[in-house]
XYZ file of C-alpha atoms in Angstrom:
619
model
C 31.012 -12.559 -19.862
C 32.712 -9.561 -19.386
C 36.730 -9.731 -18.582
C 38.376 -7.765 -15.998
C 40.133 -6.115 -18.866
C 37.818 -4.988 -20.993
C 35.612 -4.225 -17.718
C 39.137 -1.702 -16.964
C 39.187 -0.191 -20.841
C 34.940 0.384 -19.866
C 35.949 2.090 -16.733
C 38.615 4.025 -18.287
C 36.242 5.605 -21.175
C 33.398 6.295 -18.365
C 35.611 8.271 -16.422
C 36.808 10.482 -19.492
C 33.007 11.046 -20.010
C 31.571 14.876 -18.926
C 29.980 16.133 -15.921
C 27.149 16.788 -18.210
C 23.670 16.343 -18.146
C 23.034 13.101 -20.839
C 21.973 10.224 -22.411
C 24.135 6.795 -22.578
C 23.532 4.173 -25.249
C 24.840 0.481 -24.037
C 25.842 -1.659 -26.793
C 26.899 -5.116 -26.599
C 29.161 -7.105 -28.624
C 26.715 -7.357 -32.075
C 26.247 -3.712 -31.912
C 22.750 -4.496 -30.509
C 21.206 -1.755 -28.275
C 20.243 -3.144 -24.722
C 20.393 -0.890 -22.502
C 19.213 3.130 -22.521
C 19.806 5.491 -19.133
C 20.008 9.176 -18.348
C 22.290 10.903 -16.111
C 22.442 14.222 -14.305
C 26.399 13.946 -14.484
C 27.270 11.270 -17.428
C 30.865 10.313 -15.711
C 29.581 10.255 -12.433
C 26.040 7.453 -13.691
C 28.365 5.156 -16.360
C 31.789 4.737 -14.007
C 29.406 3.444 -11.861
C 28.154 -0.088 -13.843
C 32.166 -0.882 -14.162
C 33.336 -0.760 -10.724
C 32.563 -3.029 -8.194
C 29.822 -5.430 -8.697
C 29.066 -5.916 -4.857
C 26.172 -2.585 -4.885
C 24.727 -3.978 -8.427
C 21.646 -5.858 -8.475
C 21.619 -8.977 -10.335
C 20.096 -7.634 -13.797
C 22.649 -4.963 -13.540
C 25.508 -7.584 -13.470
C 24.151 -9.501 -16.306
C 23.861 -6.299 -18.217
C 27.042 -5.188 -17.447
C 28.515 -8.342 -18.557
C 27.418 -8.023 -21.933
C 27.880 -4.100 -22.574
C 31.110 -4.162 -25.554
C 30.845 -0.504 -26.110
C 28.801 2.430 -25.627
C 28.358 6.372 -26.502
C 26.308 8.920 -25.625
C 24.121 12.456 -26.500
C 24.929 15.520 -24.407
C 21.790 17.521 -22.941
C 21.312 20.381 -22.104
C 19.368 19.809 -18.886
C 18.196 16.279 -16.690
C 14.719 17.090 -18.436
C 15.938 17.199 -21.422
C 17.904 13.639 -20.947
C 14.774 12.528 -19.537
C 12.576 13.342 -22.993
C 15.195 11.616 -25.237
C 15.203 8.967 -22.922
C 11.832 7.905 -23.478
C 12.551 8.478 -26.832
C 14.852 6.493 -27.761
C 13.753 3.295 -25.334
C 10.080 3.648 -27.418
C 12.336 3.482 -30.463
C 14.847 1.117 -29.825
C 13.195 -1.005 -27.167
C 16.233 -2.429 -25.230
C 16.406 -5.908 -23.448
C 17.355 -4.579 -20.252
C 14.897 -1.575 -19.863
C 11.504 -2.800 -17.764
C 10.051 -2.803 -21.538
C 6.304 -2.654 -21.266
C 3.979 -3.288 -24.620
C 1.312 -1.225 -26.271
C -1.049 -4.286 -26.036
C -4.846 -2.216 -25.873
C -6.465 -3.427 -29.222
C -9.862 -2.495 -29.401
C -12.770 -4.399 -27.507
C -16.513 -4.618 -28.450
C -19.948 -5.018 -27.099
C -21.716 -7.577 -29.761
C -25.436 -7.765 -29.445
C -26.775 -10.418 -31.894
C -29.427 -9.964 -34.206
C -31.917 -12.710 -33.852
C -34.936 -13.951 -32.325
C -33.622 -14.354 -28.790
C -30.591 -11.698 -29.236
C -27.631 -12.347 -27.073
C -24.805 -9.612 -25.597
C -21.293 -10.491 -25.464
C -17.859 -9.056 -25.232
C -15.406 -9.842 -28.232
C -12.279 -8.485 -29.678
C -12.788 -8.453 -33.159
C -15.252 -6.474 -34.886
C -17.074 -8.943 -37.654
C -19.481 -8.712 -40.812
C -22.248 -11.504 -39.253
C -24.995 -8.835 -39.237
C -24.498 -8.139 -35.034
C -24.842 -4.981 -33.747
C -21.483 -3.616 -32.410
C -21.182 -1.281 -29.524
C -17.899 0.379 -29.052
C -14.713 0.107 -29.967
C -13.426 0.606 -26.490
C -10.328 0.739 -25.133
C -10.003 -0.869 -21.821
C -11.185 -4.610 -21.903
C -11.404 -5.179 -18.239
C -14.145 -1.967 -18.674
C -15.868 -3.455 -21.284
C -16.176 -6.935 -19.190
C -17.256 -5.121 -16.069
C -19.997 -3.355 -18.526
C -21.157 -6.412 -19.873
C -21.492 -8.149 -16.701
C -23.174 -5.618 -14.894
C -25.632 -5.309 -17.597
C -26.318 -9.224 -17.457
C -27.211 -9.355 -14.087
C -29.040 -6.205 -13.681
C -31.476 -7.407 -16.697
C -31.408 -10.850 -16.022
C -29.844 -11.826 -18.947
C -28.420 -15.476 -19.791
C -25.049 -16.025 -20.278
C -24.779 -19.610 -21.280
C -24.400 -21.421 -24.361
C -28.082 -22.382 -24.666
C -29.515 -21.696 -28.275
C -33.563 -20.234 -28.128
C -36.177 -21.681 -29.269
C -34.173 -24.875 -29.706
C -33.507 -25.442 -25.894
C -36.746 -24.345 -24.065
C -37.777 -26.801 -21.821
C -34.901 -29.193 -22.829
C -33.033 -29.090 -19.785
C -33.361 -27.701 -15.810
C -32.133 -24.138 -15.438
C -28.413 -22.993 -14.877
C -27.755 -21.821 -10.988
C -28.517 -18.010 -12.210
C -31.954 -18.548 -12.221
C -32.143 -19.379 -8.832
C -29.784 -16.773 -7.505
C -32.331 -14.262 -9.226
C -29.578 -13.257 -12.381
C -31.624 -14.790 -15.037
C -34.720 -14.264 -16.536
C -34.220 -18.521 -17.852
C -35.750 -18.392 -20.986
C -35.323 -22.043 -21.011
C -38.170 -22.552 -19.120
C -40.429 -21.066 -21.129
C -41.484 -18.524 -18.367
C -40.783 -15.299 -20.782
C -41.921 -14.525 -23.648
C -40.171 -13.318 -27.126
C -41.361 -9.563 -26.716
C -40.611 -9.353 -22.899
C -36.873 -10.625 -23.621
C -36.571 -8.393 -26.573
C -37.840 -5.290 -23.974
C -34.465 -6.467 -21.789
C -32.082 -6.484 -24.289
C -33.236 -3.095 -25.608
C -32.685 -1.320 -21.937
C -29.892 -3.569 -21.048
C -28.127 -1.913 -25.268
C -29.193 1.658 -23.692
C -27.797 0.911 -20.263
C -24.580 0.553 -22.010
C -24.669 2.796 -23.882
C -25.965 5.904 -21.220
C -24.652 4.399 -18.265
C -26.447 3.711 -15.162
C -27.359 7.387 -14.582
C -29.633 7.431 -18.071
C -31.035 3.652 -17.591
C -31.988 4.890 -13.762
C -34.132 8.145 -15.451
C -35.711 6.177 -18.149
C -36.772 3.154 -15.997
C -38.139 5.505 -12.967
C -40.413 7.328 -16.132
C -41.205 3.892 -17.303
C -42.273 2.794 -13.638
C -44.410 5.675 -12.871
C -45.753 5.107 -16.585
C -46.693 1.411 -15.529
C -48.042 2.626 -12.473
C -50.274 4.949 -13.988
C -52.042 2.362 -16.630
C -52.303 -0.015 -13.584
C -49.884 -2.338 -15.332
C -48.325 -3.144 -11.254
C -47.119 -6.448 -12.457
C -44.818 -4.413 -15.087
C -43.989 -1.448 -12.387
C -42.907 -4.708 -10.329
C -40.251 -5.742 -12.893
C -39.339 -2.216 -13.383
C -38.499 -1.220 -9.460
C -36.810 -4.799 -9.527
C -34.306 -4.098 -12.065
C -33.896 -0.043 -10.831
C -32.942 -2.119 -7.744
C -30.471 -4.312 -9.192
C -28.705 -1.194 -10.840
C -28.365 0.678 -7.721
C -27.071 -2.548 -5.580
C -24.156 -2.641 -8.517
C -23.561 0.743 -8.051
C -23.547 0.155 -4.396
C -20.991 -2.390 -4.851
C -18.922 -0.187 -7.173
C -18.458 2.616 -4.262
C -16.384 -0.227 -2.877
C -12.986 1.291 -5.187
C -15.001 4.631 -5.773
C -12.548 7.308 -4.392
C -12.235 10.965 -3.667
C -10.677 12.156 -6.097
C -12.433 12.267 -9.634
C -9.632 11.167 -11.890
C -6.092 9.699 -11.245
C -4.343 6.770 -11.673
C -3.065 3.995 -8.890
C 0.026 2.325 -9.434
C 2.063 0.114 -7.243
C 4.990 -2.516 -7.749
C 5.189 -6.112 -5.898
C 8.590 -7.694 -6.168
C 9.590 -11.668 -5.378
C 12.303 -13.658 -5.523
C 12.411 -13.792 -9.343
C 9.526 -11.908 -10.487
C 7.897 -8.471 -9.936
C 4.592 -6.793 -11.441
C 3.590 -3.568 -12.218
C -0.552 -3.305 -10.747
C -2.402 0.355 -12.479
C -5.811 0.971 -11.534
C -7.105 3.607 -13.993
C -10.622 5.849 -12.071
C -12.850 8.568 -13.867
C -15.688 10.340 -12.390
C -14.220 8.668 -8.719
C -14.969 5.551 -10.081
C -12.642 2.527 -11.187
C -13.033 2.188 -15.006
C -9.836 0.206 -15.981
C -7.284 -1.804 -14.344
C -4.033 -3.113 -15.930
C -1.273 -5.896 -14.746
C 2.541 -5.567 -16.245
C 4.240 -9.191 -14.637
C 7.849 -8.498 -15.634
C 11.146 -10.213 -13.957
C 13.658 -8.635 -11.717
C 13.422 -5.250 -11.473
C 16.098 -3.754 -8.641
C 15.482 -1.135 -7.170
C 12.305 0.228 -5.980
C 12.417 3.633 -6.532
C 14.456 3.472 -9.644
C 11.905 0.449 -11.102
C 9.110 3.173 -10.604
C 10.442 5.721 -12.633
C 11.326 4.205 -15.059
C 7.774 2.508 -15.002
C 6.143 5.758 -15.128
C 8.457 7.016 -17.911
C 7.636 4.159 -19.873
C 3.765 3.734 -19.158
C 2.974 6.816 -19.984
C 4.699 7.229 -23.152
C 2.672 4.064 -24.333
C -0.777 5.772 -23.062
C -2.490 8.428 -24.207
C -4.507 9.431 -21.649
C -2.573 10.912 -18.233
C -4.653 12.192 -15.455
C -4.474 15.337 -13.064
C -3.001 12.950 -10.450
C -0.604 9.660 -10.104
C -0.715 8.078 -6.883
C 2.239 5.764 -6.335
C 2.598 3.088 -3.144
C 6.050 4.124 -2.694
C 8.573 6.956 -3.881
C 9.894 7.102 -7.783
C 13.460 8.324 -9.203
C 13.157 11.452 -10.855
C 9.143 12.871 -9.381
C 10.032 16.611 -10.272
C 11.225 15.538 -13.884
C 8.517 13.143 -14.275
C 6.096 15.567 -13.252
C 6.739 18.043 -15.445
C 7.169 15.996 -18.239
C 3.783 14.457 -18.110
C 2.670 18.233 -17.603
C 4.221 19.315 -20.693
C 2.890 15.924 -22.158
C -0.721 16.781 -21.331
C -1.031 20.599 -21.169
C -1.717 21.010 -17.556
C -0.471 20.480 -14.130
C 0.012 16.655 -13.501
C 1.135 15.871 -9.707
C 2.826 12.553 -8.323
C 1.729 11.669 -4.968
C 3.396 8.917 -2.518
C -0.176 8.806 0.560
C 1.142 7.612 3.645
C -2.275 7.496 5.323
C -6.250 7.725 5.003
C -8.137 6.802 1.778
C -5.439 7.268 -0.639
C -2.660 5.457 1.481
C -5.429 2.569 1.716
C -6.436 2.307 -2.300
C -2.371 2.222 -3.027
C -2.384 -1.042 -0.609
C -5.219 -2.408 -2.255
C -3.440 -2.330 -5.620
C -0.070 -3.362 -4.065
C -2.282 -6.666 -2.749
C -3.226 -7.259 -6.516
C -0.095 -7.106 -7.854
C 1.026 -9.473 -5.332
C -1.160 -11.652 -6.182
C 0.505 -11.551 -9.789
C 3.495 -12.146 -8.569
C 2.353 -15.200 -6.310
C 0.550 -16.844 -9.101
C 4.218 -16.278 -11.219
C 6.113 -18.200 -7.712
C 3.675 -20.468 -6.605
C 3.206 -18.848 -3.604
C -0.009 -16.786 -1.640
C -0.511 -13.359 -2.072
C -0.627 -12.744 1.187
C 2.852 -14.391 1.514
C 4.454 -12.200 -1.412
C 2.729 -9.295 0.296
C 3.925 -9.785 3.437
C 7.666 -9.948 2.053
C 7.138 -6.740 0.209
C 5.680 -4.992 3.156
C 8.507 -6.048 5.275
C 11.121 -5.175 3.051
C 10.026 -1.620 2.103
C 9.321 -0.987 5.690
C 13.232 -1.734 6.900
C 14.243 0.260 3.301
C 15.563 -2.823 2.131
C 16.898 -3.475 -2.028
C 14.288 -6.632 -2.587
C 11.926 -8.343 -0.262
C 14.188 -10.812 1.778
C 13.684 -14.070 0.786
C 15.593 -15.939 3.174
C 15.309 -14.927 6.671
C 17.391 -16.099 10.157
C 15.556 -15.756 13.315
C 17.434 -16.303 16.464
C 16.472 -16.375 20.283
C 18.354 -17.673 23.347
C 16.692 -19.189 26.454
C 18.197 -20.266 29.865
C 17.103 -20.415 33.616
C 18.458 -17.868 35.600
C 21.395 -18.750 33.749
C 21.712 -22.365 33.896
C 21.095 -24.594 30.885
C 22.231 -21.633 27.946
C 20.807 -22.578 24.698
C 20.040 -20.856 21.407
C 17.423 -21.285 18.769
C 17.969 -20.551 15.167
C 15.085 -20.838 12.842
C 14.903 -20.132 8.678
C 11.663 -18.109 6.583
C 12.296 -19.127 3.162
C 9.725 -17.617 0.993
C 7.792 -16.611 3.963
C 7.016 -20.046 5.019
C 9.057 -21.993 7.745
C 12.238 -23.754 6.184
C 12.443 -26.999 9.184
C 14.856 -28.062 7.361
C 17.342 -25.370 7.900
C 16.227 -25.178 11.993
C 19.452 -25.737 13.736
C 19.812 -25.672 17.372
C 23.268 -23.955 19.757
C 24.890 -24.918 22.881
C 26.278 -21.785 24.573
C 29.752 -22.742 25.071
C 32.003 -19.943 26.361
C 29.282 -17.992 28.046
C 28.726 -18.321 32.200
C 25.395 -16.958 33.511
C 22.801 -14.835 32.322
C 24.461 -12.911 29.304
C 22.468 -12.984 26.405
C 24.107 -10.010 24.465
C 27.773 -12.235 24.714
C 25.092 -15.713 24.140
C 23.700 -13.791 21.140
C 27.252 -12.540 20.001
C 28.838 -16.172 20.333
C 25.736 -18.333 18.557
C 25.861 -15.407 15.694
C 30.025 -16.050 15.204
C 29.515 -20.019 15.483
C 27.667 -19.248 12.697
C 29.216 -17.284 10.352
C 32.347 -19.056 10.756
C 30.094 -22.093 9.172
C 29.430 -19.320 6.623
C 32.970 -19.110 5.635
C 33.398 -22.484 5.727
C 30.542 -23.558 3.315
C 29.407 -20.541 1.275
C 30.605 -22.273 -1.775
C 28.014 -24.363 -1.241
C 25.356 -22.378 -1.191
C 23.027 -24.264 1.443
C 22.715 -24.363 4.814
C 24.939 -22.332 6.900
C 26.677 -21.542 3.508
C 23.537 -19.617 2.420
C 23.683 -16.312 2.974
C 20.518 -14.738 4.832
C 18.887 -11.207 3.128
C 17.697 -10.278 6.438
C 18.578 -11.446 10.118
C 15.911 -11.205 12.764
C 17.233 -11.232 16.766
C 14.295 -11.645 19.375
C 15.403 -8.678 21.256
C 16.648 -5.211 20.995
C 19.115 -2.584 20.438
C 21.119 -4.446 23.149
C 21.206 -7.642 20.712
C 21.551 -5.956 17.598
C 24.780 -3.891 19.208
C 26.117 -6.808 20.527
C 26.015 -8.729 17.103
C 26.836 -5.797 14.696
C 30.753 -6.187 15.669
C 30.594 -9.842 14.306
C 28.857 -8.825 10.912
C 31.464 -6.260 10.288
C 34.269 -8.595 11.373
C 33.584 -11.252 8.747
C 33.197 -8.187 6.098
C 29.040 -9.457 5.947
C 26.746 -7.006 4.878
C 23.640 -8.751 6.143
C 20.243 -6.613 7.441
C 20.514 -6.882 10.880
C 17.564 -6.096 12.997
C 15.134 -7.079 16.428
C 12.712 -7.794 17.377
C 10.862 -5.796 20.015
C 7.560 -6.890 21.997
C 5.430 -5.375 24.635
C 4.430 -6.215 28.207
C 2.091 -8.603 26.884
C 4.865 -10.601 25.093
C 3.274 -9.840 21.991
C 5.354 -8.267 18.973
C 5.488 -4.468 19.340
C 8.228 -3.442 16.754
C 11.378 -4.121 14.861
C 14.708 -2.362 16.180
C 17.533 -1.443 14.103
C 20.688 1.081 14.089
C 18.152 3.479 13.025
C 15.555 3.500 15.541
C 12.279 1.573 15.849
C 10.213 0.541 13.415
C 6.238 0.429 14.254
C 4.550 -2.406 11.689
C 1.011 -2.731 14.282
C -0.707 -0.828 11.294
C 1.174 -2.997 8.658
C -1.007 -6.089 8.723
C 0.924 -8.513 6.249
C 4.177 -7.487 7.832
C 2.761 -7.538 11.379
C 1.597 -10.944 10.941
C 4.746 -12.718 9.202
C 7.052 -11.284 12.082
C 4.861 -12.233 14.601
C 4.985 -15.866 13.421
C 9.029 -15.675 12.901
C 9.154 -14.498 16.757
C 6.958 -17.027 18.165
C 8.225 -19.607 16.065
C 12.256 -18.885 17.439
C 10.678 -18.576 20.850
C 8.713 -21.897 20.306
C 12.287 -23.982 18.776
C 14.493 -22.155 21.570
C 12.784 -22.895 24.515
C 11.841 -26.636 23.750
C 15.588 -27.260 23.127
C 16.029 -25.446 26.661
C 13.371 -28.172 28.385
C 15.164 -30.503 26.542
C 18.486 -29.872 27.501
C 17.322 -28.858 30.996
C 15.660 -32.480 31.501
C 18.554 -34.698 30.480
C 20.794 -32.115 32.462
C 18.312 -33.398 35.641
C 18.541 -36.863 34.524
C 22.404 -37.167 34.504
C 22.129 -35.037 37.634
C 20.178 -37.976 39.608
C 22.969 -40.612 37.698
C 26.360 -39.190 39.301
C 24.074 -39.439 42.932
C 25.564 -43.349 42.119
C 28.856 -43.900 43.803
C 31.338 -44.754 41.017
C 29.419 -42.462 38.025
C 30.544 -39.186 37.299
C 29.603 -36.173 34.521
C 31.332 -38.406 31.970
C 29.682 -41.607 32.421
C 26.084 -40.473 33.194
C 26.311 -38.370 29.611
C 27.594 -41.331 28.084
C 24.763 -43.332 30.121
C 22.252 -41.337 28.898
C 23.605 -41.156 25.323
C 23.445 -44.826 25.295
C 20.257 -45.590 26.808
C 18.430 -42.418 25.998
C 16.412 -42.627 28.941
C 16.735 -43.038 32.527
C 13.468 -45.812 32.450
C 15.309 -47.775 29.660
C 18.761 -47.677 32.304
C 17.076 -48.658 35.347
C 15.493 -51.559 33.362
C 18.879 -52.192 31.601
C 20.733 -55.812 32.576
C 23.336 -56.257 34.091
C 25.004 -57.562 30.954
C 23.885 -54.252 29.045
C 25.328 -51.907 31.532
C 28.673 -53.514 31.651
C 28.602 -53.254 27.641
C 27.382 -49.565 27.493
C 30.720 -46.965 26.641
C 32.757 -45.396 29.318
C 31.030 -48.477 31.965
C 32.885 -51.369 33.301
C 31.706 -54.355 35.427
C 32.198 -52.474 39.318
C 30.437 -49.368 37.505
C 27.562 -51.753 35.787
C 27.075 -53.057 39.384
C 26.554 -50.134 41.108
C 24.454 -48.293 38.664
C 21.947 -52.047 38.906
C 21.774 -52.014 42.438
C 21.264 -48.664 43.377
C 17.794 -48.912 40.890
C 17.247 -52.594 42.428
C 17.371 -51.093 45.783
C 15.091 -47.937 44.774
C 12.662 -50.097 43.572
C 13.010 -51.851 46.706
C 12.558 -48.675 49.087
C 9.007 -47.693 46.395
C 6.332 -48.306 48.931
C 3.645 -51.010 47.262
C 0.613 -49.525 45.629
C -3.331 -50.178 47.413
């Protein structure tokens, strides 16, 4: 760990650093490189990782507390620092950088050579007599391609070895969902399989545009010699290959060539999601799961810095799902890179806007099979966080909501999203104590310091009220959130603090901060997880206020008893639990019950003797 002296001799050197375009090396105590950066203003970036820790995010602060030295290479320009940068981090690959591998071997098509020749995809390229198609680069491509070429000829893809197995065994579920031709059954013959496997090797090879041509020639062809049974096979399997293409339009886009990427972050784990399209159609998709990566916007440049120096190919266009430190450098670095104009793009609606969400989703998805938790959970968190501009998705979130009756009965809810599922046990429940009336900005203000002075209190615990909360959600508006600010700021708590705002219907509208409102209707995974957090505080609130309300009825109907006042029908009640179990109580039981004594005990047994009395006999 890093001492506050040597942290002081750090700060020291930083600030005798240049206002100078640069690079800065981070050493730690072995002289190992683990950390690389670039600065517009070198004393301005490095002073900055040795003062206070409070604005660091936590892979900062462990990389700060290792750093025992470091120097630096002056620039002339940010672009400049930006190209050595990527140099160097290629080079030297640092622990701390998001590091990202250069893992594309080389994928091929295998077709077998024998009497009932089978198509595969493998990695390695071997001397077994096989025909290989490729190499190719992409093996999520060359899957897709082998796939689609399986189904569209009816082709098996089992284990079954021909002519051994014919007639062995009943057919796989392909044959019956129309994917395969089930040479097991003997219903093909030798030459008619070998005919597939020749136009499913040139479908491959020419793509479905050339296998489309050659099979419409061979169908009019068939046609023409009357072969009908043949021209039947043929439309069949010009069918298939238009239904896949069908199906392919699906994450077909606009634009001809670009590249898709978007970042999902969760509480310990993040992922980088690329989806790669040529000729508007998606021909590679890639998946970097990685740890913590801070911030956003500074996680997505240095993505892109890194990505592309490990990939040869860059397109016209990058599409990102949110914005990236650096764009202008970045762009005309990968312009340089590639020879031509390359242009960064954050959509924030239509078709573009819509494909960046769809690979946001499938990074989530990464990242919830990392946690343990849904994808539509992790996306939800992500959704919610970038839409209130938050550091990190917030893990742990505080709901609260008050509910009364025309002021009587004041109560407060508080309920806990951990993970962004319901955390019961954390639910706690507030009596509004120095509140009169209908006042729930002061209800909200007191229930909100009860709290935090719990805070204080436990936080080095770390649980319960002595967790901290990354986001605080109040069911109402910029009334609540003014009225609550003052207490965050008195107890020195920088907590996201924001409500939450419905319509006439009751139904969530919006979230509320300092800033303004915040629409989320068109944010479905957001929409939906706040929705649930207000109706849930709504839901815990208000049964606490019944609940309170009712035993506040009860003990009203108690001190009606001559002799029993506020004191002794709360104790009562608190004994008992119930009116029904006091009115059938002994007489024994009420003398024994606290705050009773023997004249007490009597009264409160005949007054129910006599009520029971006065109850009218049923027909």
């Amino acid at each position: 760990m890093l001492s506050e002296e040597k942290r002081r001799e750090l700060r020291r050197r930083a600030m005798n650093l240049p206002l100078h375009p640069g690079v800065y090396i981070m050493h730690d105590h072995s002289g190992q490189i683990i950390y690389i950066g670039k600065a517009k203003a070198l004393k301005n970036r490095v002073s900055q990782y040795f003062g206070s820790e409070k604005n660091h995010a936590e892979k900062v602060r462990q990389m700060v507390a290792h750093v025992d030295w470091f120097e630096y290479i002056l620039t002339d320009s940010e672009f400049e620092a930006l190209v050595l940068e990527a140099s160097l981090i290629k080079q030297h690959q640092p622990k701390y950088n998001i590091l990202l591998k250069d893992d594309k071997g080389y994928h091929y098509i295998r077709v077998t050579k024998e009497a009932w020749p089978r198509v595969s995809q493998v990695q390695q390229k071997m001397d077994d007599g096989a025909v290989y198609l490729g190499p190719y680069v992409s093996s999520w491509a060359t899957r897709q391609s082998v796939d689609e070429a399986l189904k569209i000829f009816r082709l098996p893809s089992c284990t079954r070895r021909f002519p051994q197995d014919i007639g062995r065994r009943r057919p796989c579920l392909n044959y019956y969902i129309k994917q395969c031709c089930a040479p097991c059954l003997g219903k093909i013959s030798q030459e008619e399989y070998g005919e597939l496997v020749r136009e499913a090797v040139d479908f491959l090879r020419g793509g479905s545009a050339s296998s489309v041509h050659q099979l419409e020639q061979k169908m009019r062809e068939a046609s023409e010699h009357l072969q009908f049974e043949r021209a039947a096979r043929l439309r069949d399997r010009l069918l298939a290959i238009r239904r896949m293409a069908g199906r392919q339009k699906v994450v077909a886009v606009s634009v001809p060539e670009q590249d898709v990427i978007a970042l999902a972050q969760g509480a310990d784990a993040a992922c980088f999601q690329v989806f790669r399209f040529q000729d508007a159609r998606l021909c590679d998709r890639e998946s970097f799961p990685m740890g913590q990566v801070g911030e956003p916007e500074s996680a997505r440049g240095a993505f892109l810095e890194q990505y592309y120096t490990i990939r040869d190919r860059i397109p016209p266009r990058v599409t990102l799902d949110g914005p990236a430190e650096n764009t202008d450098l970045l762009e005309r670095w990968l312009s340089e890179k590639v020879g031509r104009a390359v242009h960064i793009t954050v959509p924030q609606k239509g078709e573009q806007a819509h494909l960046a969400e769809m690979v946001r989703s499938n990074a989530a998805e990464q990242v919830a099979q990392t946690t343990g938790r849904t994808g539509r959970e992790t996306s939800a968190l992500d959704e919610l966080g970038r839409l209130l501009g938050l550091s990190h998705p917030p893990q742990y979130i505080e709901s609260y909501d008050i509910s009364n009756l025309a002021g009587e009965d004041n109560v407060a809810g508080m309920v806990v999203f951990a993970n962004g599922r319901p955390l019961r046990s954390a639910y706690r429940r507030f009596r509004i104590k120095t509140v009169e009336g209908q006042d729930d900005y002061a209800s909200m203000r007191e229930v909100l310091f009860r709290r935090f002075q719990e805070y204080e209190a436990h936080k080095e615990e770390d649980e319960g009220f002595g967790h901290l909360p990354d986001l605080i959600l109040l069911d109402g508006g910029k009334g609540q959130i003014s009225a609550v600010q003052p207490v965050l700021e008195h107890f020195g708590l920088q907590v996201p603090l924001f409500g939450m705002v419905k319509d006439n219907s009751h139904r969530t509208r919006a979230i509320t901060g300092s800033g303004g409102e915040v629409a989320i209707n068109s944010h479905r995974a957001a929409f939906t997880l706040v929705s649930s957090i207000q109706d849930e505080v709504h839901r815990w609130a208000i049964s606490y206020h019944r609940q309170s309300r009712k035993k506040h009825t009860f003990s009203s109907s108690l001190t009606q008893i001559e002799g029993i006042g506020d004191r002794r029908a709360k104790a009562l009640l608190h004994h008992f639990r119930t009116v029904s179990a006091i009115r059938e109580a002994t007489l024994e039981e009420l003398a024994g019950a606290p705050c009773m004594n023997r004249p007490a005990a009597e009264k409160v047994y005949a007054y129910f003797r006599q009520e029971e009395n006065c109850t009218p006999p049923k027909n």
